Structures are given as C-alpha cells and as structure tokens.
Short mmCIF file of C-alpha atoms and ligand atoms in Angstrom, two decimals:
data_model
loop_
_atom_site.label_atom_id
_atom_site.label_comp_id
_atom_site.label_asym_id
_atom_site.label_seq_id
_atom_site.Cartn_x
_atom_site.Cartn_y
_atom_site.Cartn_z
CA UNK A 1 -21.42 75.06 87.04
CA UNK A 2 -24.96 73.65 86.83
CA UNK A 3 -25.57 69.86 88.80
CA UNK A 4 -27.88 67.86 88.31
CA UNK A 5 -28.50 64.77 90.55
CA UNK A 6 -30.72 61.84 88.75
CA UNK A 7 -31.68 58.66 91.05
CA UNK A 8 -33.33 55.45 90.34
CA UNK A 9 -32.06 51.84 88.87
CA UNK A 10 -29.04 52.64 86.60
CA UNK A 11 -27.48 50.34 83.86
CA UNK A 12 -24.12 50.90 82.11
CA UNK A 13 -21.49 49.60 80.01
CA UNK A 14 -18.12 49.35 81.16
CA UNK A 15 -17.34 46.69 78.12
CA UNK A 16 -18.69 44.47 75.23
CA UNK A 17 -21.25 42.11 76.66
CA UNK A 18 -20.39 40.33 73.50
CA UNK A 19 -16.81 39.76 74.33
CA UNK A 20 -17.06 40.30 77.99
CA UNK A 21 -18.79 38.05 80.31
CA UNK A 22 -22.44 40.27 81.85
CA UNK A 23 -21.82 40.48 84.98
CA UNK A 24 -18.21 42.08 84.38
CA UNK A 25 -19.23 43.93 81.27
CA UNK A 26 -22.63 45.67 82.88
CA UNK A 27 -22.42 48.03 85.89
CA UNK A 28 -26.31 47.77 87.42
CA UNK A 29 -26.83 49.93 90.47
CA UNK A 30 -30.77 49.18 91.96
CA UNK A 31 -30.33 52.68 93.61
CA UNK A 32 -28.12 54.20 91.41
CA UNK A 33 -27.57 57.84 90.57
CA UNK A 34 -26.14 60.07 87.93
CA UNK A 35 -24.39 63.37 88.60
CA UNK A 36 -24.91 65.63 85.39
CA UNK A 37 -22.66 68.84 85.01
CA UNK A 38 -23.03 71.31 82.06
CA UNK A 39 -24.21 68.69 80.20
CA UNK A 40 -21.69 65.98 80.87
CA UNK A 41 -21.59 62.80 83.08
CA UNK A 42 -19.68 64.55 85.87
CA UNK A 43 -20.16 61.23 88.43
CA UNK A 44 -22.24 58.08 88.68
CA UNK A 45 -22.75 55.46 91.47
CA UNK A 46 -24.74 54.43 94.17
CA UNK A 47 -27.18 57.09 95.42
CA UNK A 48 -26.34 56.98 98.93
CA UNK A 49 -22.73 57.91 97.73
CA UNK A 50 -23.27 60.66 95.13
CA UNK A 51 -25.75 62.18 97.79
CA UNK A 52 -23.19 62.47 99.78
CA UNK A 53 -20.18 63.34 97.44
CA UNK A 54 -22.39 66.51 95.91
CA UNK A 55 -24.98 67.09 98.89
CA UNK A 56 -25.67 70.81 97.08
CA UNK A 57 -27.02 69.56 94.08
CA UNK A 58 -30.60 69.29 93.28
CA UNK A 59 -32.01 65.36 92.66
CA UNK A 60 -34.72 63.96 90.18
CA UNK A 61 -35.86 60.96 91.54
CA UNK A 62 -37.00 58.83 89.08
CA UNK A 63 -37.79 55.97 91.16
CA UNK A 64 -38.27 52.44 90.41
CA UNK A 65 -37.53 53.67 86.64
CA UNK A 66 -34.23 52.73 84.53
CA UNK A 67 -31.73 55.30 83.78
CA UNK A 68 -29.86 54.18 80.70
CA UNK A 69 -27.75 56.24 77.85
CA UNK A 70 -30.18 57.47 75.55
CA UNK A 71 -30.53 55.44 72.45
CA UNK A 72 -28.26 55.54 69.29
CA UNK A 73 -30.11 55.08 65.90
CA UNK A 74 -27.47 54.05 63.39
CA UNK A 75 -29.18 53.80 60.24
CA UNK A 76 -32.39 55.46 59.37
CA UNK A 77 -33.96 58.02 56.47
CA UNK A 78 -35.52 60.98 57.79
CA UNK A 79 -37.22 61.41 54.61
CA UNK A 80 -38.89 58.51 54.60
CA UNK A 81 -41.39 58.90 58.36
CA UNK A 82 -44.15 59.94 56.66
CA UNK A 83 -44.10 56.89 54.18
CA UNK A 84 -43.31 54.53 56.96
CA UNK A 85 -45.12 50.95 56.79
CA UNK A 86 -46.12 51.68 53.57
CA UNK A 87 -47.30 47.79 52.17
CA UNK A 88 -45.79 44.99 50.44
CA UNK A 89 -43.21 44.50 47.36
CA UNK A 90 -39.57 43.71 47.45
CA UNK A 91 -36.85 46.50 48.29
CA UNK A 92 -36.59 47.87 44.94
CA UNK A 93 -40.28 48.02 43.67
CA UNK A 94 -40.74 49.73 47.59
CA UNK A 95 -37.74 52.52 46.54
CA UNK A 96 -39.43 52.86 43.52
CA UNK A 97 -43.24 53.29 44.54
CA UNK A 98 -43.15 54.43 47.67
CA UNK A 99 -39.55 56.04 48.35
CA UNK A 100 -38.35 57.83 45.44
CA UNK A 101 -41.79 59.68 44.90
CA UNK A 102 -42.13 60.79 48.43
CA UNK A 103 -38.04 62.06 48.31
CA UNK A 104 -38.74 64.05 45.66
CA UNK A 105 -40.75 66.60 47.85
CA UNK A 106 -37.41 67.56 49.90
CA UNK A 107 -36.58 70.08 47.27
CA UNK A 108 -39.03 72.13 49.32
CA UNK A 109 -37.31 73.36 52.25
CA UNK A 110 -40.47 73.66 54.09
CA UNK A 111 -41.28 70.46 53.90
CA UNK A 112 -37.75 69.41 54.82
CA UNK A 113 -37.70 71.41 57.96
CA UNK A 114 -41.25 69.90 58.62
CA UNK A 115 -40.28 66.35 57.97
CA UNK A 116 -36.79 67.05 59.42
CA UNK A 117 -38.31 68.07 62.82
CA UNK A 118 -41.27 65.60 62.99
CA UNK A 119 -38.36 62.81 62.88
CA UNK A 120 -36.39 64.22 65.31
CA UNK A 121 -39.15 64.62 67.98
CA UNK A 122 -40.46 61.00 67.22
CA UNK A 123 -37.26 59.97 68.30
CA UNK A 124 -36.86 61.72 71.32
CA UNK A 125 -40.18 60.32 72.26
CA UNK A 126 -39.09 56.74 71.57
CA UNK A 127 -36.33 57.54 73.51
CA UNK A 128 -33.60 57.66 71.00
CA UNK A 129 -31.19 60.84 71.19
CA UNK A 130 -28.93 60.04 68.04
CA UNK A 131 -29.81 59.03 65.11
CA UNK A 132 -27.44 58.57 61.80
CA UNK A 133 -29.50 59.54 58.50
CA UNK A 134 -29.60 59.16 54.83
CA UNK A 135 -31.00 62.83 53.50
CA UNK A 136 -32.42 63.02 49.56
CA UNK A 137 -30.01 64.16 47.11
CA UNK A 138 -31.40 68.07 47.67
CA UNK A 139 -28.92 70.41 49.77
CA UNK A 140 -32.16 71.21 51.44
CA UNK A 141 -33.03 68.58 53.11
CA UNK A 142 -29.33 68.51 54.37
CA UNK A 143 -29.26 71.89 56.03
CA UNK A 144 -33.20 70.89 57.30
CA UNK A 145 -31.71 68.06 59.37
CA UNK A 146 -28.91 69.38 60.84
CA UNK A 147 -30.57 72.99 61.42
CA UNK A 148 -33.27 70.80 63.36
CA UNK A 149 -30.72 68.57 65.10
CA UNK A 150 -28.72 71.90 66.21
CA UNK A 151 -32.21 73.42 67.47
CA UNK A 152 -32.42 70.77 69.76
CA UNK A 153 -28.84 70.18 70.90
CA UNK A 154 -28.79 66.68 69.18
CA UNK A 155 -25.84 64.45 68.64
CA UNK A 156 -26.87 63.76 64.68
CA UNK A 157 -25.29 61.56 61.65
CA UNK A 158 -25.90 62.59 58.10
CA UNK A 159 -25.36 63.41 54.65
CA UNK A 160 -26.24 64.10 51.09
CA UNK A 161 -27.72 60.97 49.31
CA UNK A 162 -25.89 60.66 45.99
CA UNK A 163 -27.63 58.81 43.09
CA UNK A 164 -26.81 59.69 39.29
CA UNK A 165 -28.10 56.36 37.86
CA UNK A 166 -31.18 54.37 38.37
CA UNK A 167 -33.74 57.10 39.94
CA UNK A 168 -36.22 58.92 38.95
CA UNK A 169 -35.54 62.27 37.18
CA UNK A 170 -35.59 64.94 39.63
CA UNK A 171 -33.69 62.38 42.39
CA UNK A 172 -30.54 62.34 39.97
CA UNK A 173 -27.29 64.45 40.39
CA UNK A 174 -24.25 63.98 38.61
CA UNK A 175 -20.65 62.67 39.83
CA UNK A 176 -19.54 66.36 39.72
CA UNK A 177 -22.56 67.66 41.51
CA UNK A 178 -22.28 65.16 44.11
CA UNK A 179 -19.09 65.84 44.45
CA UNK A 180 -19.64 69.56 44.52
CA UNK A 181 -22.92 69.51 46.80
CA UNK A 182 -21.17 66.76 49.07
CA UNK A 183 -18.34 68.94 49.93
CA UNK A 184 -20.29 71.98 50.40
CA UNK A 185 -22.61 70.46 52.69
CA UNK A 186 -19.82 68.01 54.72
CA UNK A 187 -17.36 71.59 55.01
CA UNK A 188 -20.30 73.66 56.49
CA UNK A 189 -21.64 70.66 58.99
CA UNK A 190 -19.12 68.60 60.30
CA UNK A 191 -17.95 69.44 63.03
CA UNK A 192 -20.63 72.02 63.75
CA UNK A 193 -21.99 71.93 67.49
CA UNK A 194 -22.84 68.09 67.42
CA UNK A 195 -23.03 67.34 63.71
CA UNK A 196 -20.94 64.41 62.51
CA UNK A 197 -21.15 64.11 58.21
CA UNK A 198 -21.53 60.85 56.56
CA UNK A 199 -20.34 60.82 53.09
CA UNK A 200 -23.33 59.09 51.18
CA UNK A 201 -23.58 57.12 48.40
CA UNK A 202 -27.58 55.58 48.47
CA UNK A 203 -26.02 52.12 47.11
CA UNK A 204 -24.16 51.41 44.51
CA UNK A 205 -27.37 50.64 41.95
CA UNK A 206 -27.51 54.14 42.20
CA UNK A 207 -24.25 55.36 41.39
CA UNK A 208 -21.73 55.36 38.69
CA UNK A 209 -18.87 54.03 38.99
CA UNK A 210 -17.64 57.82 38.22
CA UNK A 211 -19.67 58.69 40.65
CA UNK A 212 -18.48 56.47 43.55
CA UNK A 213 -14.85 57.34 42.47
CA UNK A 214 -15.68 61.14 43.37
CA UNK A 215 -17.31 60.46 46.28
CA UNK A 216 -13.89 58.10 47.06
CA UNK A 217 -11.96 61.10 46.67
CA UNK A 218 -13.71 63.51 48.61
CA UNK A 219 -13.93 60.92 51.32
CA UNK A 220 -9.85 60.63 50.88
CA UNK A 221 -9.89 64.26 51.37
CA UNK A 222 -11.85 64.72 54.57
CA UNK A 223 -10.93 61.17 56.31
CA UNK A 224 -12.49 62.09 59.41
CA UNK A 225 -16.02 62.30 57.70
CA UNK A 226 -18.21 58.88 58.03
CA UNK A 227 -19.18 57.15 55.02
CA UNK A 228 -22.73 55.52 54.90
CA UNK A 229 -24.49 52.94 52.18
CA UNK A 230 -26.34 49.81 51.99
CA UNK A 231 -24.70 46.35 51.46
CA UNK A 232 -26.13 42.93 50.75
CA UNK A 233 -29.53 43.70 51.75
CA UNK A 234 -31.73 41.35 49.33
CA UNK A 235 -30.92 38.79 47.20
CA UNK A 236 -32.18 40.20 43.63
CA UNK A 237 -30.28 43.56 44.54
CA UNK A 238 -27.49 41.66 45.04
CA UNK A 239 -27.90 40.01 41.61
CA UNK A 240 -28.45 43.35 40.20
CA UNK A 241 -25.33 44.30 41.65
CA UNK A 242 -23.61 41.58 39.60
CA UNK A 243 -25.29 43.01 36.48
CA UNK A 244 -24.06 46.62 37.11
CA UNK A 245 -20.51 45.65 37.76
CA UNK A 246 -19.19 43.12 36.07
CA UNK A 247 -15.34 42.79 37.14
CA UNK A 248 -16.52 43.49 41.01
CA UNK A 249 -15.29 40.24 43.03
CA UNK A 250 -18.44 40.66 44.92
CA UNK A 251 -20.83 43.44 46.41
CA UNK A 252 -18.33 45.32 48.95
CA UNK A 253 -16.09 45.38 45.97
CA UNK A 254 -18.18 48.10 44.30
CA UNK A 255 -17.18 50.51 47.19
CA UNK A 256 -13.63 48.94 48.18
CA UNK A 257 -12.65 49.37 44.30
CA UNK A 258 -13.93 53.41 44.26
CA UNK A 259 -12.03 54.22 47.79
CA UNK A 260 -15.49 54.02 49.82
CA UNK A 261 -14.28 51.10 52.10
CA UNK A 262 -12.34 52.29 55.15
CA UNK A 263 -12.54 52.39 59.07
CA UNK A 264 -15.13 54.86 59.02
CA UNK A 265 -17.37 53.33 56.96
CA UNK A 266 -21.01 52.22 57.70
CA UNK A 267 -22.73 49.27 55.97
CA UNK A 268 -26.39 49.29 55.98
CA UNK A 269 -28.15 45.37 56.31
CA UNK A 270 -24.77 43.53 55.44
CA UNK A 271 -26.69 40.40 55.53
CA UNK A 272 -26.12 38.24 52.42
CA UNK A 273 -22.13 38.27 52.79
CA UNK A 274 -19.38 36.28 51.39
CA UNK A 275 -16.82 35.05 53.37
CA UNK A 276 -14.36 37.34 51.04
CA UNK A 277 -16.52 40.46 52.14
CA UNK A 278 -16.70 39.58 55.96
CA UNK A 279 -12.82 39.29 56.03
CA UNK A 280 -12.48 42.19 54.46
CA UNK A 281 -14.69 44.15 56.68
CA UNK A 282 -12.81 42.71 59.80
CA UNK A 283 -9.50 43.48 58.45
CA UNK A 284 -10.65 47.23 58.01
CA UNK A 285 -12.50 47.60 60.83
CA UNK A 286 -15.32 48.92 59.56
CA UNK A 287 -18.90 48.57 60.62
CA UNK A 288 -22.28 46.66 59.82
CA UNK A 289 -25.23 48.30 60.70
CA UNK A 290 -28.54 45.61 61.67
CA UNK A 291 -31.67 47.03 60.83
CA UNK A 292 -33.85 43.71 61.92
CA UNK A 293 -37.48 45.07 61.65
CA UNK A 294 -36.71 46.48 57.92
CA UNK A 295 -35.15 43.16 57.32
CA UNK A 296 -38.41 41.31 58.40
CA UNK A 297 -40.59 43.72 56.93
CA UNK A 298 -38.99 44.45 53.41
CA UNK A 299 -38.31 40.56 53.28
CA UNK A 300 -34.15 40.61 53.14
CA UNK A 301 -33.41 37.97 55.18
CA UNK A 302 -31.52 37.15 58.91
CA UNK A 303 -28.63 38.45 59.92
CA UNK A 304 -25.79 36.90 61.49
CA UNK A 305 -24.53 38.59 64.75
CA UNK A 306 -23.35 35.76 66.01
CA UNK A 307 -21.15 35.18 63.31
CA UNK A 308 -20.44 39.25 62.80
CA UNK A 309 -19.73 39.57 66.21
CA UNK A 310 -17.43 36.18 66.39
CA UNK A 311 -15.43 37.85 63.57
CA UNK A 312 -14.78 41.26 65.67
CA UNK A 313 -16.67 43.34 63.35
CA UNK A 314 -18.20 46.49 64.32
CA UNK A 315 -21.51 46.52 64.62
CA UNK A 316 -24.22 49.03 65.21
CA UNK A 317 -28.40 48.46 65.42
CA UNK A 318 -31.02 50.83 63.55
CA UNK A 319 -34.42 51.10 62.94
CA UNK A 320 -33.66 51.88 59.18
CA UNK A 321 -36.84 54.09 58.99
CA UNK A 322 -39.30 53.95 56.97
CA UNK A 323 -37.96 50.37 55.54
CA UNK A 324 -38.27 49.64 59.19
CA UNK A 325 -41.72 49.47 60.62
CA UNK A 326 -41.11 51.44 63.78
CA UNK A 327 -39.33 54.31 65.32
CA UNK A 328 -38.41 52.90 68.49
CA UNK A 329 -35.06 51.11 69.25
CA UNK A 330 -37.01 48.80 71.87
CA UNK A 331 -38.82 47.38 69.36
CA UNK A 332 -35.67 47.48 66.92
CA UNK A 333 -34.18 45.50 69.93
CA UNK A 334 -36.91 42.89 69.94
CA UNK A 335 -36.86 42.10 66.24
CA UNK A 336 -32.98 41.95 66.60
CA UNK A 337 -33.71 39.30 69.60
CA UNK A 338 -36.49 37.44 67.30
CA UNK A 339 -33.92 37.43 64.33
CA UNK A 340 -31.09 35.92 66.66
CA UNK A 341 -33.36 33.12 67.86
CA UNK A 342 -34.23 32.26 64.32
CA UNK A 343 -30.80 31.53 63.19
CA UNK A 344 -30.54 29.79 66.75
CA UNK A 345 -28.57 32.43 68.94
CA UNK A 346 -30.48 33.91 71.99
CA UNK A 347 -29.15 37.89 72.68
CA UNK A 348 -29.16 38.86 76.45
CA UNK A 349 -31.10 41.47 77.28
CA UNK A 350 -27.41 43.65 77.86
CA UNK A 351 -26.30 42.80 74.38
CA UNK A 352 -29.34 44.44 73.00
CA UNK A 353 -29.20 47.52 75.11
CA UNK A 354 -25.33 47.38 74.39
CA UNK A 355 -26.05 47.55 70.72
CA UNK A 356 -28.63 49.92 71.31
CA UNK A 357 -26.20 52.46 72.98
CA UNK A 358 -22.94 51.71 73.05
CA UNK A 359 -22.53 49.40 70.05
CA UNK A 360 -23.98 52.15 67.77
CA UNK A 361 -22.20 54.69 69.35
CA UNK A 362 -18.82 52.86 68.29
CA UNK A 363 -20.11 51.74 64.91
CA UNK A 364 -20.27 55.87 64.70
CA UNK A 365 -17.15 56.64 66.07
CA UNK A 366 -18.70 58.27 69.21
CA UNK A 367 -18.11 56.07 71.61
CA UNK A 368 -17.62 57.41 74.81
CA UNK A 369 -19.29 60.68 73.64
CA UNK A 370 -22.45 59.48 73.35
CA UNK A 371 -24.71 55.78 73.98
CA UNK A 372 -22.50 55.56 77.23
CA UNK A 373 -23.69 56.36 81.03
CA UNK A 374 -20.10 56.59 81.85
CA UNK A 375 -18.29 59.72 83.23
CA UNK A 376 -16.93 62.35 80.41
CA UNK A 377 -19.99 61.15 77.80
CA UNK A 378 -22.75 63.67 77.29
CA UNK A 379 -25.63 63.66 79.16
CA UNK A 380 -27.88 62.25 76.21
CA UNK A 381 -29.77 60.12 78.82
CA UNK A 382 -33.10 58.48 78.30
CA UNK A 383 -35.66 56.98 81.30
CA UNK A 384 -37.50 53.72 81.08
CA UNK A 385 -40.85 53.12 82.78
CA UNK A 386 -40.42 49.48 82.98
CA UNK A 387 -44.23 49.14 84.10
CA UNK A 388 -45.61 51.08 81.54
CA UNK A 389 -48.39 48.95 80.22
CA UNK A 390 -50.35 46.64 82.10
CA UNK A 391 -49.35 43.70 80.55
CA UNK A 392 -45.82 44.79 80.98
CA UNK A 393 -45.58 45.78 84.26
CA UNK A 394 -47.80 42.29 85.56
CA UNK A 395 -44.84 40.58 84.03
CA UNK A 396 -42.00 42.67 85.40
CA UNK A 397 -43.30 42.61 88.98
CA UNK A 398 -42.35 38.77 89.07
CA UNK A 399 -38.69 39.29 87.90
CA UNK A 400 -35.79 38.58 90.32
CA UNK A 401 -33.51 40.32 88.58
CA UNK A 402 -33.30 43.77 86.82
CA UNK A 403 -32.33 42.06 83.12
CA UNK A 404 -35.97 39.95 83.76
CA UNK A 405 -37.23 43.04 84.89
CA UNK A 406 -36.29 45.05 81.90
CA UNK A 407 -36.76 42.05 79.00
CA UNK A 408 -40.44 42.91 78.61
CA UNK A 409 -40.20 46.06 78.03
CA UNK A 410 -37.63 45.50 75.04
CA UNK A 411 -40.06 43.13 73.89
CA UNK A 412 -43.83 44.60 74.25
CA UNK A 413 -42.19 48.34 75.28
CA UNK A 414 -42.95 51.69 73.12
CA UNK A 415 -42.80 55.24 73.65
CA UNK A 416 -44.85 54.84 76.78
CA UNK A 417 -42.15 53.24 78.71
CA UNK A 418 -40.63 56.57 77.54
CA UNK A 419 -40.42 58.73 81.12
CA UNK A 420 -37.91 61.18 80.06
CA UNK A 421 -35.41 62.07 77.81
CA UNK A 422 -32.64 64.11 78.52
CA UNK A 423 -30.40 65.82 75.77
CA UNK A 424 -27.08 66.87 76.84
CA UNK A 425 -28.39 66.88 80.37
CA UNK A 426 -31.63 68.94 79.85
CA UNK A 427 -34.79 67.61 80.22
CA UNK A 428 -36.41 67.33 76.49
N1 LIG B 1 -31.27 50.47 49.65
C1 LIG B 1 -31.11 51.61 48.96
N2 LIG B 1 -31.93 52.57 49.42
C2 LIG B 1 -32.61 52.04 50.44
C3 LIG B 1 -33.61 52.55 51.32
O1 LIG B 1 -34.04 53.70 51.26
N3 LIG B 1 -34.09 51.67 52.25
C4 LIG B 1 -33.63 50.40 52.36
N4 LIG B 1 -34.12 49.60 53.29
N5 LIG B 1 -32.70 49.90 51.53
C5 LIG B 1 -32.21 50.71 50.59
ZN1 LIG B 2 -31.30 52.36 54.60
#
C-alpha cells in the first residue's frame, strides 16, 4: 500500500452542474487534499482532516494551485497532430487536402508509434489524461496508439477508422476487411489494462451501406465496445448525406438503419440536428460529442448545449484534433463558452470543467473511473497554476471567489497553467 497525500484548492463533482444547482453540484475545498492509494482516490477532504486521518503518508503541497480530475478528450484524431491548423477550405476539401494525404503515412508503424506518442505527451502536457481517438484505417496505427497509451498507463478510447467509399486509394478497406481488421483489433484491445475500443465508422460518406451493416453486426456482437462517428457537422456534408442515401429519414438514420445507433454510441459535432434525430438520441441515450474550436475553425456552425442538455442528452467536449486548432481542453472550454454566448447561453465556469471531466467521462462510459476527483476513480489527476501568465494571474488575484479565480485561466490558460499531471496517481 503506497499513499500519497496531495494539498492545495480542490474542485469536484458530486453531480451535473447542468441539472444540479453549483453550489450543490460542486464540492470546492480552498485547502483541500487528496489521499491517493495504488493509484486510486482512496480519500478526499479538507487538509486539516486527511492530515490527520492518514498522518503516515507523505504530502505534495501544491499550494495556491487547483487540483482537479485530469481532463477527458472525447473526440480527437491522433493522426492528424502533425497537420493541425492546417488553413482554410470547408470540411471536405480539408479531409481531402490535408487529412487523407497525411493518414496515408500510418501504414508505417514507425511513424505511427512516433505520431502515436507525440499525441499522447501533448496531452499530458495540456493536462488532458484521456483522450477518445479516431486511428486511420491501418491495423498499425491501432496497435501504435494503444501500445503508447499502455506505455504510459493511460485511460485511452479508440479504434480502426473504416472507409470503403469516398477516399483516396490506399485509405480504402472493404466491408469484409473492416469487419475482419475491426474485430481483430477490438478482441486484442478492449479490455486490455486501460484500453476501451470504439467501433469506427469515419462517417457515413465514407462507408457503404454494406459496410456500416458489418460494422452493425460486429458492434451487435461485442455490445460493450463504444461506437464512434461524426454527425451533422456542416451543412454541404449533410446535403451530401442526402445524396448518398436516399430512403434515410435524415442523417442519424444512416447509422440507426445499419445497427450503429445505441447507448454506447458517440456522435462527433451533432450540430445541424432535426428535431426527429435529437429525440431519437434522447430516447437511446446516446451521446453528442462538442468539438467547439473545430466547429469555429472548419466553419460548421454553433452548437446547442442548451438545447442538448435541456433534452437529457449525453454530452461529452473534445478538442477534435487536428480539425480543432488546439490540444488543450482549456482552450476547448473557452471556445465552448464563446459558442454558448453566441447562441445567447452563458456556461459557468463548473459546467465547463464538468464537461471537461466528468461529462466526457460519462459520454465514454467511464464515469466514475475516470474525469472524477471522487473516491474509487483513478488517480488521473491534473494541477492548474491559476497564475500562470502575467496577464492571468493580475486578473485572478482580484477574484473573490475560486470560479472567478479559475475563469481566466479557461479563457487565456495553456499548457503553462499545466503544474502537474498525474496518471493513475504517478507523477507524469
Ligand atoms: N468528418 C469525417 N472525418 C472527419 C475528420 O477527420 N475531422 C472532422 N472534423 N470531421 C470529419
Ligand atoms: Zn472528428
């Protein structure tokens, strides 16, 4: 038995800030204190009390600094950080002139492990500890994710991309193959340490409707596997969509109609919905993922938490890298603040760390394991300097409270305000 006592401000969730009023649905202790134990959440609480409740463990003191469960990325594509902010166009001349050529290099399983690993440590130095990715269509870049995750203890999301129509050759399987691959890859990873599989279908452009239909059935197979895709992220896609399938009653009909809607399911951008779609979504309880600085950047348009959330849909937040512009969830928090206020709702500080954590670890089906501060989740735990730029900390000085104190930093913060990471309760 290894202990580990962490002081300084702590913030957690004991409910939806979204449902819940604040000040019952956030726990803030100014001297708080975690007690980490093999790499759990053995205890947390005020620091005067843990002190005395486990006097024999050692203490980090990290201050003035905010202790928060480490950040849960629910969308993003590994193989895309190298391409990231690449300029202009709409979302499908970007896949096409910027994505698909770079993809095509994960058939090198050097590169993948390179790439794969690069990603990874960005993250932990933004201060995210999970994050849920699209692979390419190669096995390789598969086993160069999760081989990387597993190196460094990481809570991870992924899977296969599947695309047999609308790609460039060389980014093309087949139905079968998918099938084949998908399987392969989802029976030797899920499960495995901390890896969690996402069936994945790219989006439905890029599939058959033979191909969705296997991917259904493998997913009816192994029904504890996620499913991830994209949904109603731009208009013209959304037209195309039309185009491709004719006798679909609208976009999430493509997937509900091959078996690829369910509880576990994971809807990239989900922005340009019908009401039919929403209902549908609440009725199955499966989740939207909100990728705002992609959505600003690639041009796709607002979404509607207010109107998401009012419906009881399950929603996570995501950088969606490298259709998002950054790698850190502060900033993914910021544009998710600056989208709300455009479409006239203004997000509390605790409902963007909520959906940074604990929203995303839900949307995952890992709440409780991970994105949570509370006792029995794993000690995936990241530090905030909230000082950690001038202009920051000239601002944060003033606050009265620690949600003033902590609102700069989601909105001018980056991996400076990074102190520490911790990854299953080791320093990273
Ligand atoms: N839709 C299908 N593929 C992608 C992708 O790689 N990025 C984004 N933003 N949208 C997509
Ligand atoms: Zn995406």
């Amino acid at each position: 038995m290894t202990d580990t006592l962490l002081l300084g401000q702590t913030i957690r969730f004991v409910a939806d800030p979204f449902i819940t009023p604040i000040e019952d649905a956030a726990v803030i202790d100014q001297r708080g204190s975690v007690l980490i134990r093999d790499g759990l959440i053995a205890d947390v609480g005020n620091a005067d009390d843990l002190r005395a409740a486990h006097p024999n463990a050692p203490t980090i003191d990290h201050g003035d600094a905010l202790i928060t469960a480490g950040f849960v990325d629910a969308h993003m594509h590994y193989p895309q950080t190298a391409m990231i902010a690449s300029w202009g166009k709409r979302l499908i001349d970007w896949l096409n002139t910027y994505t698909f050529p770079e993809e095509m290099r994960f058939e090198d399983p050097a590169y993948s492990s390179e790439i794969a690993g690069r990603t990874l440590d960005l993250a932990v130095a933004h201060g995210t500890t999970t994050l849920t990715s699209f692979c390419t269509i190669h096995t390789e870049s598969v086993d160069a994710f999760f081989g990387a995750a597993a190196k460094r203890n990481m809570a991870v999301v992924a899977g296969k991309t599947c695309m047999d129509r609308n790609a460039p050759e060389g980014l093309r399987d087949t139905a079968q193959s998918a099938y084949d691959s998908s399987k392969t890859m989802l029976e030797k990873w899920h499960g495995a340490g901390r890896a969690t599989y996402a069936i994945t279908p790219r989006f439905s452009p890029t599939s058959t409707p033979d191909q969705l239909a296997a991917l259904g059935a493998l997913w009816a197979e192994h029904p504890t596997a996620l499913m991830q895709t994209h949904l109603s992220e731009q208009t013209d896609e959304i037209e195309w969509v039309k185009g491709l399938f004719p006798n679909a009653r609208d976009y999430l009909d493509t997937y509900e109609a091959f078996g690829l809607l369910g509880e576990r399911g994971l809807y990239g951008h989900a922005i340009h919905l019908e009401p039919r779609e929403l209902e549908k979504l609440a009725e199955v309880n499966a989740a939207v993922v909100h990728c705002p600085t992609s959505n600003t950047f690639i041009g796709s348009g607002l979404f509607d938490m207010a109107g998401i959330k009012a419906r009881g849909i399950r929603t996570g937040l995501a950088t969606d890298t490298g259709g998002g512009s950054s790698f850190s969830m502060l900033r993914t928090m910021a544009a998710a603040y600056e989208i709300a206020q455009l479409r006239g709702t203004a997000l509390h500080p605790a409902q963007l760390m909520w959906l940074a954590t604990e929203g995303s670890a839900q949307a995952l089906h890992l709440g409780g394991q991970i994105g949570s501060l509370n006792v029995g989740a794993t000690a995936d735990i990241t530090v905030l300097n909230l000082a950690s730029t001038p202009a920051i900390a000239q601002r944060s000085t003033r606050a009265g409270t620690l949600w003033e104190a902590l609102f700069p930093t989601i909105m001018m913060g980056d991996d400076r305000a990074v102190a520490q990471v911790y990854i299953a309760g080791n320093a990273a």
